[in-house]
């Protein structure tokens, strides 16, 4: 294990370091709009171009690149076709900020990391959210690092916003640290822009949806967080849910249109067979037809 680095490296230096090394897990940490995703995409492209079996694990629930918002997404093997990336596996949580339930976010990431590594991934790139300041953000990042144990943590900073996370964090939780300046290509976005991005992603995801009626009596009903109840009563109109397989990975999202007794009618882009759906995961949020996500007060 190496000590924390004081030297700031360029993005190209870090990319070359990843390409030349044998890192199996590389985690990106940094504030909002510092270029973590831009760097992760470039690294995945470069690794794939060099013949390495790369994957991207996307932890950014609110500004997701792999899959719809409110999900932790995995793409493996790596393939980029345009700006939108479609997950080969994902776990639905149903909230846009990891602050809602840190433990559930970390558990979802562990599940997908296991899937990638068992599938033969050689380098897993782990993109995280921009929460780095404050006690809750520190808890979140330290929990992810301790759980996923990256071989290399790439810290992107503007003015020293993120290195405090590693002060007091045991070095056994990670391998090496590479510190680099925020990517110059990264542009700071306003809160309204970030909300508009989520709306568009949801509208895009549900654009080709159809109605699907499911028999709740044949499915296990679970909650994505300890903060909500796993009950049929929670399936009110507009509730965003996940349709999960037997391995607890999400096949598709659904928006509840109606629930009566043991039957529920959903709007979903899912095109598979009903037999593959093993459980319905209830999230805390409601999604309106315009793509606005809202967690009602209980």
PDB file of C-alpha atoms in Angstrom:
ATOM      1  CA  UNK A   1       0.000   0.000   0.000  1.00  0.00           C
ATOM      2  CA  UNK A   2       1.325   3.400  -0.894  1.00  0.00           C
ATOM      3  CA  UNK A   3       1.086   6.612   1.032  1.00  0.00           C
ATOM      4  CA  UNK A   4      -1.086   9.457  -0.197  1.00  0.00           C
ATOM      5  CA  UNK A   5       0.525  11.327  -3.055  1.00  0.00           C
ATOM      6  CA  UNK A   6       1.159  15.051  -2.894  1.00  0.00           C
ATOM      7  CA  UNK A   7       2.124  15.372  -6.556  1.00  0.00           C
ATOM      8  CA  UNK A   8      -0.624  16.387  -8.961  1.00  0.00           C
ATOM      9  CA  UNK A   9      -0.619  14.412 -12.207  1.00  0.00           C
ATOM     10  CA  UNK A  10      -2.119  15.293 -15.572  1.00  0.00           C
ATOM     11  CA  UNK A  11      -5.031  13.292 -16.925  1.00  0.00           C
ATOM     12  CA  UNK A  12      -2.788  11.747 -19.577  1.00  0.00           C
ATOM     13  CA  UNK A  13      -0.269  10.687 -16.933  1.00  0.00           C
ATOM     14  CA  UNK A  14      -2.998   8.939 -14.960  1.00  0.00           C
ATOM     15  CA  UNK A  15      -4.355   7.264 -18.082  1.00  0.00           C
ATOM     16  CA  UNK A  16      -0.886   5.969 -18.942  1.00  0.00           C
ATOM     17  CA  UNK A  17      -0.510   4.756 -15.378  1.00  0.00           C
ATOM     18  CA  UNK A  18      -3.754   2.782 -15.644  1.00  0.00           C
ATOM     19  CA  UNK A  19      -2.799   1.336 -19.024  1.00  0.00           C
ATOM     20  CA  UNK A  20       0.663   0.330 -17.849  1.00  0.00           C
ATOM     21  CA  UNK A  21      -0.507  -1.089 -14.519  1.00  0.00           C
ATOM     22  CA  UNK A  22      -2.447  -4.160 -13.495  1.00  0.00           C
ATOM     23  CA  UNK A  23      -5.165  -2.394 -11.511  1.00  0.00           C
ATOM     24  CA  UNK A  24      -8.309  -4.478 -11.322  1.00  0.00           C
ATOM     25  CA  UNK A  25     -10.484  -1.770  -9.723  1.00  0.00           C
ATOM     26  CA  UNK A  26     -10.068   1.976 -10.338  1.00  0.00           C
ATOM     27  CA  UNK A  27     -12.375   4.358  -8.456  1.00  0.00           C
ATOM     28  CA  UNK A  28     -12.911   7.998  -9.421  1.00  0.00           C
ATOM     29  CA  UNK A  29     -13.610  10.504  -6.644  1.00  0.00           C
ATOM     30  CA  UNK A  30     -14.179  14.227  -7.020  1.00  0.00           C
ATOM     31  CA  UNK A  31     -16.678  17.096  -6.726  1.00  0.00           C
ATOM     32  CA  UNK A  32     -19.607  17.754  -9.031  1.00  0.00           C
ATOM     33  CA  UNK A  33     -18.682  18.457 -12.666  1.00  0.00           C
ATOM     34  CA  UNK A  34     -14.974  17.795 -12.171  1.00  0.00           C
ATOM     35  CA  UNK A  35     -14.774  15.431 -15.147  1.00  0.00           C
ATOM     36  CA  UNK A  36     -14.977  12.015 -13.455  1.00  0.00           C
ATOM     37  CA  UNK A  37     -17.297  10.575 -16.098  1.00  0.00           C
ATOM     38  CA  UNK A  38     -15.339  12.172 -18.964  1.00  0.00           C
ATOM     39  CA  UNK A  39     -12.170  10.581 -17.616  1.00  0.00           C
ATOM     40  CA  UNK A  40     -13.858   7.206 -16.999  1.00  0.00           C
ATOM     41  CA  UNK A  41     -15.199   7.028 -20.553  1.00  0.00           C
ATOM     42  CA  UNK A  42     -11.804   7.875 -22.024  1.00  0.00           C
ATOM     43  CA  UNK A  43     -10.097   5.322 -19.788  1.00  0.00           C
ATOM     44  CA  UNK A  44     -12.598   2.623 -20.781  1.00  0.00           C
ATOM     45  CA  UNK A  45     -12.077   3.427 -24.463  1.00  0.00           C
ATOM     46  CA  UNK A  46      -8.290   3.313 -24.111  1.00  0.00           C
ATOM     47  CA  UNK A  47      -8.333   0.062 -22.128  1.00  0.00           C
ATOM     48  CA  UNK A  48     -10.697  -1.581 -24.572  1.00  0.00           C
ATOM     49  CA  UNK A  49      -8.595  -0.375 -27.493  1.00  0.00           C
ATOM     50  CA  UNK A  50      -5.564  -1.979 -25.862  1.00  0.00           C
ATOM     51  CA  UNK A  51      -7.358  -5.320 -25.678  1.00  0.00           C
ATOM     52  CA  UNK A  52      -8.277  -5.197 -21.978  1.00  0.00           C
ATOM     53  CA  UNK A  53     -11.690  -6.385 -20.809  1.00  0.00           C
ATOM     54  CA  UNK A  54     -12.900  -3.148 -19.228  1.00  0.00           C
ATOM     55  CA  UNK A  55     -16.169  -2.303 -17.485  1.00  0.00           C
ATOM     56  CA  UNK A  56     -17.804   0.835 -16.111  1.00  0.00           C
ATOM     57  CA  UNK A  57     -19.715   0.795 -12.827  1.00  0.00           C
ATOM     58  CA  UNK A  58     -21.814   3.958 -12.542  1.00  0.00           C
ATOM     59  CA  UNK A  59     -22.675   5.094  -9.008  1.00  0.00           C
ATOM     60  CA  UNK A  60     -23.992   8.552  -9.996  1.00  0.00           C
ATOM     61  CA  UNK A  61     -27.716   8.073  -9.321  1.00  0.00           C
ATOM     62  CA  UNK A  62     -28.772  11.595 -10.251  1.00  0.00           C
ATOM     63  CA  UNK A  63     -26.601  12.125 -13.338  1.00  0.00           C
ATOM     64  CA  UNK A  64     -26.288   8.567 -14.545  1.00  0.00           C
ATOM     65  CA  UNK A  65     -24.453   7.659 -17.721  1.00  0.00           C
ATOM     66  CA  UNK A  66     -25.053   3.902 -17.637  1.00  0.00           C
ATOM     67  CA  UNK A  67     -28.787   3.334 -17.454  1.00  0.00           C
ATOM     68  CA  UNK A  68     -31.633   5.523 -16.172  1.00  0.00           C
ATOM     69  CA  UNK A  69     -31.447   7.803 -13.108  1.00  0.00           C
ATOM     70  CA  UNK A  70     -32.075   6.208  -9.742  1.00  0.00           C
ATOM     71  CA  UNK A  71     -30.051   3.113 -10.623  1.00  0.00           C
ATOM     72  CA  UNK A  72     -26.517   1.830 -10.144  1.00  0.00           C
ATOM     73  CA  UNK A  73     -25.512   0.618 -13.604  1.00  0.00           C
ATOM     74  CA  UNK A  74     -22.845  -1.646 -15.069  1.00  0.00           C
ATOM     75  CA  UNK A  75     -21.663  -1.935 -18.649  1.00  0.00           C
ATOM     76  CA  UNK A  76     -19.510  -4.977 -19.345  1.00  0.00           C
ATOM     77  CA  UNK A  77     -17.950  -5.777 -21.683  1.00  0.00           C
ATOM     78  CA  UNK A  78     -17.234  -2.189 -22.544  1.00  0.00           C
ATOM     79  CA  UNK A  79     -18.850  -0.823 -25.683  1.00  0.00           C
ATOM     80  CA  UNK A  80     -19.581   2.805 -26.496  1.00  0.00           C
ATOM     81  CA  UNK A  81     -22.146   3.641 -29.165  1.00  0.00           C
ATOM     82  CA  UNK A  82     -22.919   7.345 -29.067  1.00  0.00           C
ATOM     83  CA  UNK A  83     -23.559   9.305 -25.867  1.00  0.00           C
ATOM     84  CA  UNK A  84     -26.029   6.907 -24.226  1.00  0.00           C
ATOM     85  CA  UNK A  85     -24.773   3.748 -22.569  1.00  0.00           C
ATOM     86  CA  UNK A  86     -27.112   0.849 -21.934  1.00  0.00           C
ATOM     87  CA  UNK A  87     -26.460  -1.280 -18.852  1.00  0.00           C
ATOM     88  CA  UNK A  88     -25.713  -4.953 -19.126  1.00  0.00           C
ATOM     89  CA  UNK A  89     -26.834  -5.089 -15.484  1.00  0.00           C
ATOM     90  CA  UNK A  90     -28.337  -2.560 -13.084  1.00  0.00           C
ATOM     91  CA  UNK A  91     -29.836  -2.288  -9.612  1.00  0.00           C
ATOM     92  CA  UNK A  92     -32.834   0.000  -9.120  1.00  0.00           C
ATOM     93  CA  UNK A  93     -32.876   2.172  -5.995  1.00  0.00           C
ATOM     94  CA  UNK A  94     -35.323   4.893  -6.992  1.00  0.00           C
ATOM     95  CA  UNK A  95     -33.694   7.965  -5.487  1.00  0.00           C
ATOM     96  CA  UNK A  96     -31.405  10.534  -7.086  1.00  0.00           C
ATOM     97  CA  UNK A  97     -29.092  11.262  -4.175  1.00  0.00           C
ATOM     98  CA  UNK A  98     -26.983   8.605  -2.408  1.00  0.00           C
ATOM     99  CA  UNK A  99     -27.554  10.567   0.799  1.00  0.00           C
ATOM    100  CA  UNK A 100     -31.027   9.025   0.989  1.00  0.00           C
ATOM    101  CA  UNK A 101     -29.625   5.616   1.924  1.00  0.00           C
ATOM    102  CA  UNK A 102     -25.844   5.140   1.871  1.00  0.00           C
ATOM    103  CA  UNK A 103     -25.947   1.441   2.785  1.00  0.00           C
ATOM    104  CA  UNK A 104     -28.308   0.518  -0.060  1.00  0.00           C
ATOM    105  CA  UNK A 105     -26.112   2.321  -2.597  1.00  0.00           C
ATOM    106  CA  UNK A 106     -22.971   0.532  -1.428  1.00  0.00           C
ATOM    107  CA  UNK A 107     -24.713  -2.861  -1.403  1.00  0.00           C
ATOM    108  CA  UNK A 108     -25.948  -2.352  -4.972  1.00  0.00           C
ATOM    109  CA  UNK A 109     -22.430  -1.505  -6.114  1.00  0.00           C
ATOM    110  CA  UNK A 110     -20.993  -4.588  -4.439  1.00  0.00           C
ATOM    111  CA  UNK A 111     -23.549  -6.771  -6.209  1.00  0.00           C
ATOM    112  CA  UNK A 112     -22.602  -5.384  -9.629  1.00  0.00           C
ATOM    113  CA  UNK A 113     -18.874  -5.403  -8.910  1.00  0.00           C
ATOM    114  CA  UNK A 114     -19.134  -9.121  -8.109  1.00  0.00           C
ATOM    115  CA  UNK A 115     -20.999  -9.710 -11.370  1.00  0.00           C
ATOM    116  CA  UNK A 116     -18.321  -7.921 -13.416  1.00  0.00           C
ATOM    117  CA  UNK A 117     -15.329  -9.585 -11.796  1.00  0.00           C
ATOM    118  CA  UNK A 118     -16.857 -13.044 -11.924  1.00  0.00           C
ATOM    119  CA  UNK A 119     -17.579 -12.418 -15.612  1.00  0.00           C
ATOM    120  CA  UNK A 120     -13.898 -11.880 -16.379  1.00  0.00           C
ATOM    121  CA  UNK A 121     -13.539  -8.103 -16.145  1.00  0.00           C
ATOM    122  CA  UNK A 122      -9.850  -7.151 -16.054  1.00  0.00           C
ATOM    123  CA  UNK A 123     -10.252  -3.466 -15.165  1.00  0.00           C
ATOM    124  CA  UNK A 124     -13.396  -2.130 -13.475  1.00  0.00           C
ATOM    125  CA  UNK A 125     -13.749   1.657 -13.617  1.00  0.00           C
ATOM    126  CA  UNK A 126     -15.943   2.921 -10.774  1.00  0.00           C
ATOM    127  CA  UNK A 127     -17.539   6.334 -11.360  1.00  0.00           C
ATOM    128  CA  UNK A 128     -18.948   7.964  -8.210  1.00  0.00           C
ATOM    129  CA  UNK A 129     -21.243  10.900  -7.507  1.00  0.00           C
ATOM    130  CA  UNK A 130     -20.028  14.428  -6.809  1.00  0.00           C
ATOM    131  CA  UNK A 131     -20.832  14.304  -3.085  1.00  0.00           C
ATOM    132  CA  UNK A 132     -17.485  14.992  -1.395  1.00  0.00           C
ATOM    133  CA  UNK A 133     -18.065  17.757   1.153  1.00  0.00           C
ATOM    134  CA  UNK A 134     -19.683  17.367   4.549  1.00  0.00           C
ATOM    135  CA  UNK A 135     -19.954  14.528   7.051  1.00  0.00           C
ATOM    136  CA  UNK A 136     -22.483  12.484   5.087  1.00  0.00           C
ATOM    137  CA  UNK A 137     -20.453  12.743   1.874  1.00  0.00           C
ATOM    138  CA  UNK A 138     -17.328  11.641   3.735  1.00  0.00           C
ATOM    139  CA  UNK A 139     -19.222   8.663   5.193  1.00  0.00           C
ATOM    140  CA  UNK A 140     -20.497   7.714   1.741  1.00  0.00           C
ATOM    141  CA  UNK A 141     -17.113   7.831   0.025  1.00  0.00           C
ATOM    142  CA  UNK A 142     -15.301   6.056   2.844  1.00  0.00           C
ATOM    143  CA  UNK A 143     -17.993   3.351   2.883  1.00  0.00           C
ATOM    144  CA  UNK A 144     -17.600   2.797  -0.873  1.00  0.00           C
ATOM    145  CA  UNK A 145     -13.828   2.637  -0.634  1.00  0.00           C
ATOM    146  CA  UNK A 146     -13.888   0.221   2.303  1.00  0.00           C
ATOM    147  CA  UNK A 147     -16.473  -2.014   0.618  1.00  0.00           C
ATOM    148  CA  UNK A 148     -15.120  -2.078  -2.937  1.00  0.00           C
ATOM    149  CA  UNK A 149     -11.397  -1.835  -2.014  1.00  0.00           C
ATOM    150  CA  UNK A 150     -10.082  -0.197  -5.216  1.00  0.00           C
ATOM    151  CA  UNK A 151      -6.489  -0.812  -6.264  1.00  0.00           C
ATOM    152  CA  UNK A 152      -6.258   2.790  -7.457  1.00  0.00           C
ATOM    153  CA  UNK A 153      -8.284   5.851  -6.463  1.00  0.00           C
ATOM    154  CA  UNK A 154      -8.140   8.751  -8.918  1.00  0.00           C
ATOM    155  CA  UNK A 155      -8.960  11.985  -7.082  1.00  0.00           C
ATOM    156  CA  UNK A 156     -10.037  14.902  -9.288  1.00  0.00           C
ATOM    157  CA  UNK A 157      -9.936  18.274  -7.541  1.00  0.00           C
ATOM    158  CA  UNK A 158     -10.201  21.982  -8.187  1.00  0.00           C
ATOM    159  CA  UNK A 159      -9.234  23.361  -4.792  1.00  0.00           C
ATOM    160  CA  UNK A 160      -8.579  20.415  -2.486  1.00  0.00           C
ATOM    161  CA  UNK A 161     -12.222  19.412  -2.064  1.00  0.00           C
ATOM    162  CA  UNK A 162     -11.790  15.638  -1.812  1.00  0.00           C
ATOM    163  CA  UNK A 163      -8.492  14.607  -0.215  1.00  0.00           C
ATOM    164  CA  UNK A 164      -9.946  15.089   3.273  1.00  0.00           C
ATOM    165  CA  UNK A 165     -11.837  11.816   2.681  1.00  0.00           C
ATOM    166  CA  UNK A 166      -8.560   9.899   3.009  1.00  0.00           C
ATOM    167  CA  UNK A 167      -7.394  11.542   6.221  1.00  0.00           C
ATOM    168  CA  UNK A 168      -8.191   8.999   8.893  1.00  0.00           C
ATOM    169  CA  UNK A 169      -9.171   6.337   6.356  1.00  0.00           C
ATOM    170  CA  UNK A 170      -7.076   3.230   6.868  1.00  0.00           C
ATOM    171  CA  UNK A 171      -4.704   2.596   3.962  1.00  0.00           C
ATOM    172  CA  UNK A 172      -5.657  -1.076   3.937  1.00  0.00           C
ATOM    173  CA  UNK A 173      -8.969   0.006   2.376  1.00  0.00           C
ATOM    174  CA  UNK A 174      -7.335   0.971  -0.931  1.00  0.00           C
ATOM    175  CA  UNK A 175      -4.156   0.576  -2.936  1.00  0.00           C
ATOM    176  CA  UNK A 176      -2.751   3.745  -4.501  1.00  0.00           C
ATOM    177  CA  UNK A 177      -3.951   7.310  -4.990  1.00  0.00           C
ATOM    178  CA  UNK A 178      -3.472   9.463  -8.073  1.00  0.00           C
ATOM    179  CA  UNK A 179      -4.350  13.142  -7.699  1.00  0.00           C
ATOM    180  CA  UNK A 180      -5.172  15.182 -10.784  1.00  0.00           C
ATOM    181  CA  UNK A 181      -6.749  18.526 -11.542  1.00  0.00           C
ATOM    182  CA  UNK A 182     -10.372  18.616 -12.650  1.00  0.00           C
ATOM    183  CA  UNK A 183     -10.656  17.961 -16.378  1.00  0.00           C
ATOM    184  CA  UNK A 184     -10.582  21.240 -18.313  1.00  0.00           C
ATOM    185  CA  UNK A 185     -13.350  19.892 -20.550  1.00  0.00           C
ATOM    186  CA  UNK A 186     -15.712  19.652 -17.561  1.00  0.00           C
ATOM    187  CA  UNK A 187     -18.298  22.427 -17.346  1.00  0.00           C
ATOM    188  CA  UNK A 188     -20.057  23.352 -14.133  1.00  0.00           C
ATOM    189  CA  UNK A 189     -23.793  22.904 -14.533  1.00  0.00           C
ATOM    190  CA  UNK A 190     -26.524  24.679 -12.639  1.00  0.00           C
ATOM    191  CA  UNK A 191     -28.960  22.750 -10.485  1.00  0.00           C
ATOM    192  CA  UNK A 192     -31.714  23.368 -13.047  1.00  0.00           C
ATOM    193  CA  UNK A 193     -29.561  21.831 -15.793  1.00  0.00           C
ATOM    194  CA  UNK A 194     -28.968  18.727 -13.725  1.00  0.00           C
ATOM    195  CA  UNK A 195     -32.708  18.348 -13.048  1.00  0.00           C
ATOM    196  CA  UNK A 196     -33.433  18.821 -16.764  1.00  0.00           C
ATOM    197  CA  UNK A 197     -30.927  16.068 -17.570  1.00  0.00           C
ATOM    198  CA  UNK A 198     -32.755  13.656 -15.254  1.00  0.00           C
ATOM    199  CA  UNK A 199     -36.122  14.515 -16.801  1.00  0.00           C
ATOM    200  CA  UNK A 200     -34.821  13.898 -20.308  1.00  0.00           C
ATOM    201  CA  UNK A 201     -33.217  10.601 -19.328  1.00  0.00           C
ATOM    202  CA  UNK A 202     -36.486   9.362 -17.804  1.00  0.00           C
ATOM    203  CA  UNK A 203     -38.525  10.513 -20.808  1.00  0.00           C
ATOM    204  CA  UNK A 204     -36.081   8.788 -23.111  1.00  0.00           C
ATOM    205  CA  UNK A 205     -36.174   5.592 -21.062  1.00  0.00           C
ATOM    206  CA  UNK A 206     -39.989   5.362 -21.011  1.00  0.00           C
ATOM    207  CA  UNK A 207     -40.518   6.582 -24.588  1.00  0.00           C
ATOM    208  CA  UNK A 208     -41.136   3.096 -26.002  1.00  0.00           C
ATOM    209  CA  UNK A 209     -43.103   1.791 -23.026  1.00  0.00           C
ATOM    210  CA  UNK A 210     -46.132  -0.441 -23.029  1.00  0.00           C
ATOM    211  CA  UNK A 211     -48.678  -1.424 -20.419  1.00  0.00           C
ATOM    212  CA  UNK A 212     -47.893  -4.578 -18.465  1.00  0.00           C
ATOM    213  CA  UNK A 213     -50.169  -6.248 -15.950  1.00  0.00           C
ATOM    214  CA  UNK A 214     -48.454  -8.269 -13.262  1.00  0.00           C
ATOM    215  CA  UNK A 215     -49.788 -10.677 -10.647  1.00  0.00           C
ATOM    216  CA  UNK A 216     -48.438  -9.440  -7.324  1.00  0.00           C
ATOM    217  CA  UNK A 217     -49.349 -12.736  -5.720  1.00  0.00           C
ATOM    218  CA  UNK A 218     -46.669 -14.441  -7.799  1.00  0.00           C
ATOM    219  CA  UNK A 219     -43.888 -11.986  -6.925  1.00  0.00           C
ATOM    220  CA  UNK A 220     -41.808 -11.127  -3.904  1.00  0.00           C
ATOM    221  CA  UNK A 221     -42.263  -7.485  -2.932  1.00  0.00           C
ATOM    222  CA  UNK A 222     -39.171  -5.744  -1.582  1.00  0.00           C
ATOM    223  CA  UNK A 223     -38.171  -2.181  -0.719  1.00  0.00           C
ATOM    224  CA  UNK A 224     -35.027  -0.561  -2.086  1.00  0.00           C
ATOM    225  CA  UNK A 225     -34.352   1.157   1.243  1.00  0.00           C
ATOM    226  CA  UNK A 226     -34.978   0.533   4.918  1.00  0.00           C
ATOM    227  CA  UNK A 227     -36.714   3.929   4.972  1.00  0.00           C
ATOM    228  CA  UNK A 228     -39.769   2.668   3.082  1.00  0.00           C
ATOM    229  CA  UNK A 229     -42.171  -0.240   3.554  1.00  0.00           C
ATOM    230  CA  UNK A 230     -42.350  -3.198   1.199  1.00  0.00           C
ATOM    231  CA  UNK A 231     -46.113  -3.461   0.835  1.00  0.00           C
ATOM    232  CA  UNK A 232     -48.778  -3.515  -1.827  1.00  0.00           C
ATOM    233  CA  UNK A 233     -50.175  -0.325  -0.291  1.00  0.00           C
ATOM    234  CA  UNK A 234     -47.089   1.539  -1.482  1.00  0.00           C
ATOM    235  CA  UNK A 235     -47.941   0.801  -5.120  1.00  0.00           C
ATOM    236  CA  UNK A 236     -49.853   4.014  -5.685  1.00  0.00           C
ATOM    237  CA  UNK A 237     -50.182   5.714  -9.067  1.00  0.00           C
ATOM    238  CA  UNK A 238     -46.880   7.150 -10.265  1.00  0.00           C
ATOM    239  CA  UNK A 239     -44.687   4.999  -8.003  1.00  0.00           C
ATOM    240  CA  UNK A 240     -41.386   4.147  -9.660  1.00  0.00           C
ATOM    241  CA  UNK A 241     -40.511   0.474  -9.251  1.00  0.00           C
ATOM    242  CA  UNK A 242     -37.954  -2.019 -10.459  1.00  0.00           C
ATOM    243  CA  UNK A 243     -38.716  -5.385 -12.025  1.00  0.00           C
ATOM    244  CA  UNK A 244     -35.983  -7.665 -10.685  1.00  0.00           C
ATOM    245  CA  UNK A 245     -34.779 -11.097 -11.726  1.00  0.00           C
ATOM    246  CA  UNK A 246     -33.945 -14.003  -9.442  1.00  0.00           C
ATOM    247  CA  UNK A 247     -30.390 -12.658  -8.960  1.00  0.00           C
ATOM    248  CA  UNK A 248     -31.708  -9.324  -7.615  1.00  0.00           C
ATOM    249  CA  UNK A 249     -30.636  -7.410 -10.695  1.00  0.00           C
ATOM    250  CA  UNK A 250     -33.162  -5.084 -12.314  1.00  0.00           C
ATOM    251  CA  UNK A 251     -34.574  -6.103 -15.682  1.00  0.00           C
ATOM    252  CA  UNK A 252     -36.454  -2.852 -16.197  1.00  0.00           C
ATOM    253  CA  UNK A 253     -38.092   0.072 -14.456  1.00  0.00           C
ATOM    254  CA  UNK A 254     -41.833   0.532 -14.291  1.00  0.00           C
ATOM    255  CA  UNK A 255     -44.223   3.332 -13.414  1.00  0.00           C
ATOM    256  CA  UNK A 256     -47.358   2.226 -11.567  1.00  0.00           C
ATOM    257  CA  UNK A 257     -50.555   3.193 -13.346  1.00  0.00           C
ATOM    258  CA  UNK A 258     -52.966   1.277 -11.114  1.00  0.00           C
ATOM    259  CA  UNK A 259     -52.872  -1.344  -8.368  1.00  0.00           C
ATOM    260  CA  UNK A 260     -55.930  -3.229  -7.210  1.00  0.00           C
ATOM    261  CA  UNK A 261     -55.807  -6.234  -4.956  1.00  0.00           C
ATOM    262  CA  UNK A 262     -53.250  -8.704  -6.256  1.00  0.00           C
ATOM    263  CA  UNK A 263     -52.854  -7.058  -9.688  1.00  0.00           C
ATOM    264  CA  UNK A 264     -50.876  -4.031 -10.783  1.00  0.00           C
ATOM    265  CA  UNK A 265     -50.765  -2.285 -14.137  1.00  0.00           C
ATOM    266  CA  UNK A 266     -47.420  -0.725 -15.050  1.00  0.00           C
ATOM    267  CA  UNK A 267     -45.977   1.394 -17.813  1.00  0.00           C
ATOM    268  CA  UNK A 268     -42.610  -0.137 -18.698  1.00  0.00           C
ATOM    269  CA  UNK A 269     -40.224  -0.603 -21.632  1.00  0.00           C
ATOM    270  CA  UNK A 270     -39.705  -4.233 -20.565  1.00  0.00           C
ATOM    271  CA  UNK A 271     -40.087  -6.653 -23.488  1.00  0.00           C
ATOM    272  CA  UNK A 272     -39.082  -9.907 -21.826  1.00  0.00           C
ATOM    273  CA  UNK A 273     -41.284 -12.658 -20.491  1.00  0.00           C
ATOM    274  CA  UNK A 274     -43.194 -12.379 -17.223  1.00  0.00           C
ATOM    275  CA  UNK A 275     -41.509 -15.576 -16.008  1.00  0.00           C
ATOM    276  CA  UNK A 276     -38.167 -13.767 -15.693  1.00  0.00           C
ATOM    277  CA  UNK A 277     -39.590 -11.290 -13.173  1.00  0.00           C
ATOM    278  CA  UNK A 278     -39.013 -12.665  -9.679  1.00  0.00           C
ATOM    279  CA  UNK A 279     -39.722  -9.608  -7.545  1.00  0.00           C
ATOM    280  CA  UNK A 280     -40.916  -6.039  -7.659  1.00  0.00           C
ATOM    281  CA  UNK A 281     -38.681  -3.493  -5.945  1.00  0.00           C
ATOM    282  CA  UNK A 282     -40.493  -0.482  -4.529  1.00  0.00           C
ATOM    283  CA  UNK A 283     -38.583   2.791  -4.501  1.00  0.00           C
ATOM    284  CA  UNK A 284     -39.408   5.860  -2.432  1.00  0.00           C
ATOM    285  CA  UNK A 285     -40.209   8.201  -5.322  1.00  0.00           C
ATOM    286  CA  UNK A 286     -43.062   9.072  -7.618  1.00  0.00           C
ATOM    287  CA  UNK A 287     -42.364   9.797 -11.284  1.00  0.00           C
ATOM    288  CA  UNK A 288     -44.733  12.043 -13.232  1.00  0.00           C
ATOM    289  CA  UNK A 289     -45.285  11.741 -17.013  1.00  0.00           C
ATOM    290  CA  UNK A 290     -42.851  14.633 -17.601  1.00  0.00           C
ATOM    291  CA  UNK A 291     -39.996  12.767 -15.946  1.00  0.00           C
ATOM    292  CA  UNK A 292     -39.924  14.643 -12.635  1.00  0.00           C
ATOM    293  CA  UNK A 293     -38.864  12.506  -9.685  1.00  0.00           C
ATOM    294  CA  UNK A 294     -40.337  13.374  -6.293  1.00  0.00           C
ATOM    295  CA  UNK A 295     -40.081  11.673  -2.918  1.00  0.00           C
ATOM    296  CA  UNK A 296     -43.321  12.392  -1.020  1.00  0.00           C
ATOM    297  CA  UNK A 297     -43.268  13.160   2.672  1.00  0.00           C
ATOM    298  CA  UNK A 298     -44.459  10.293   4.803  1.00  0.00           C
TER     299      UNK A 298
END
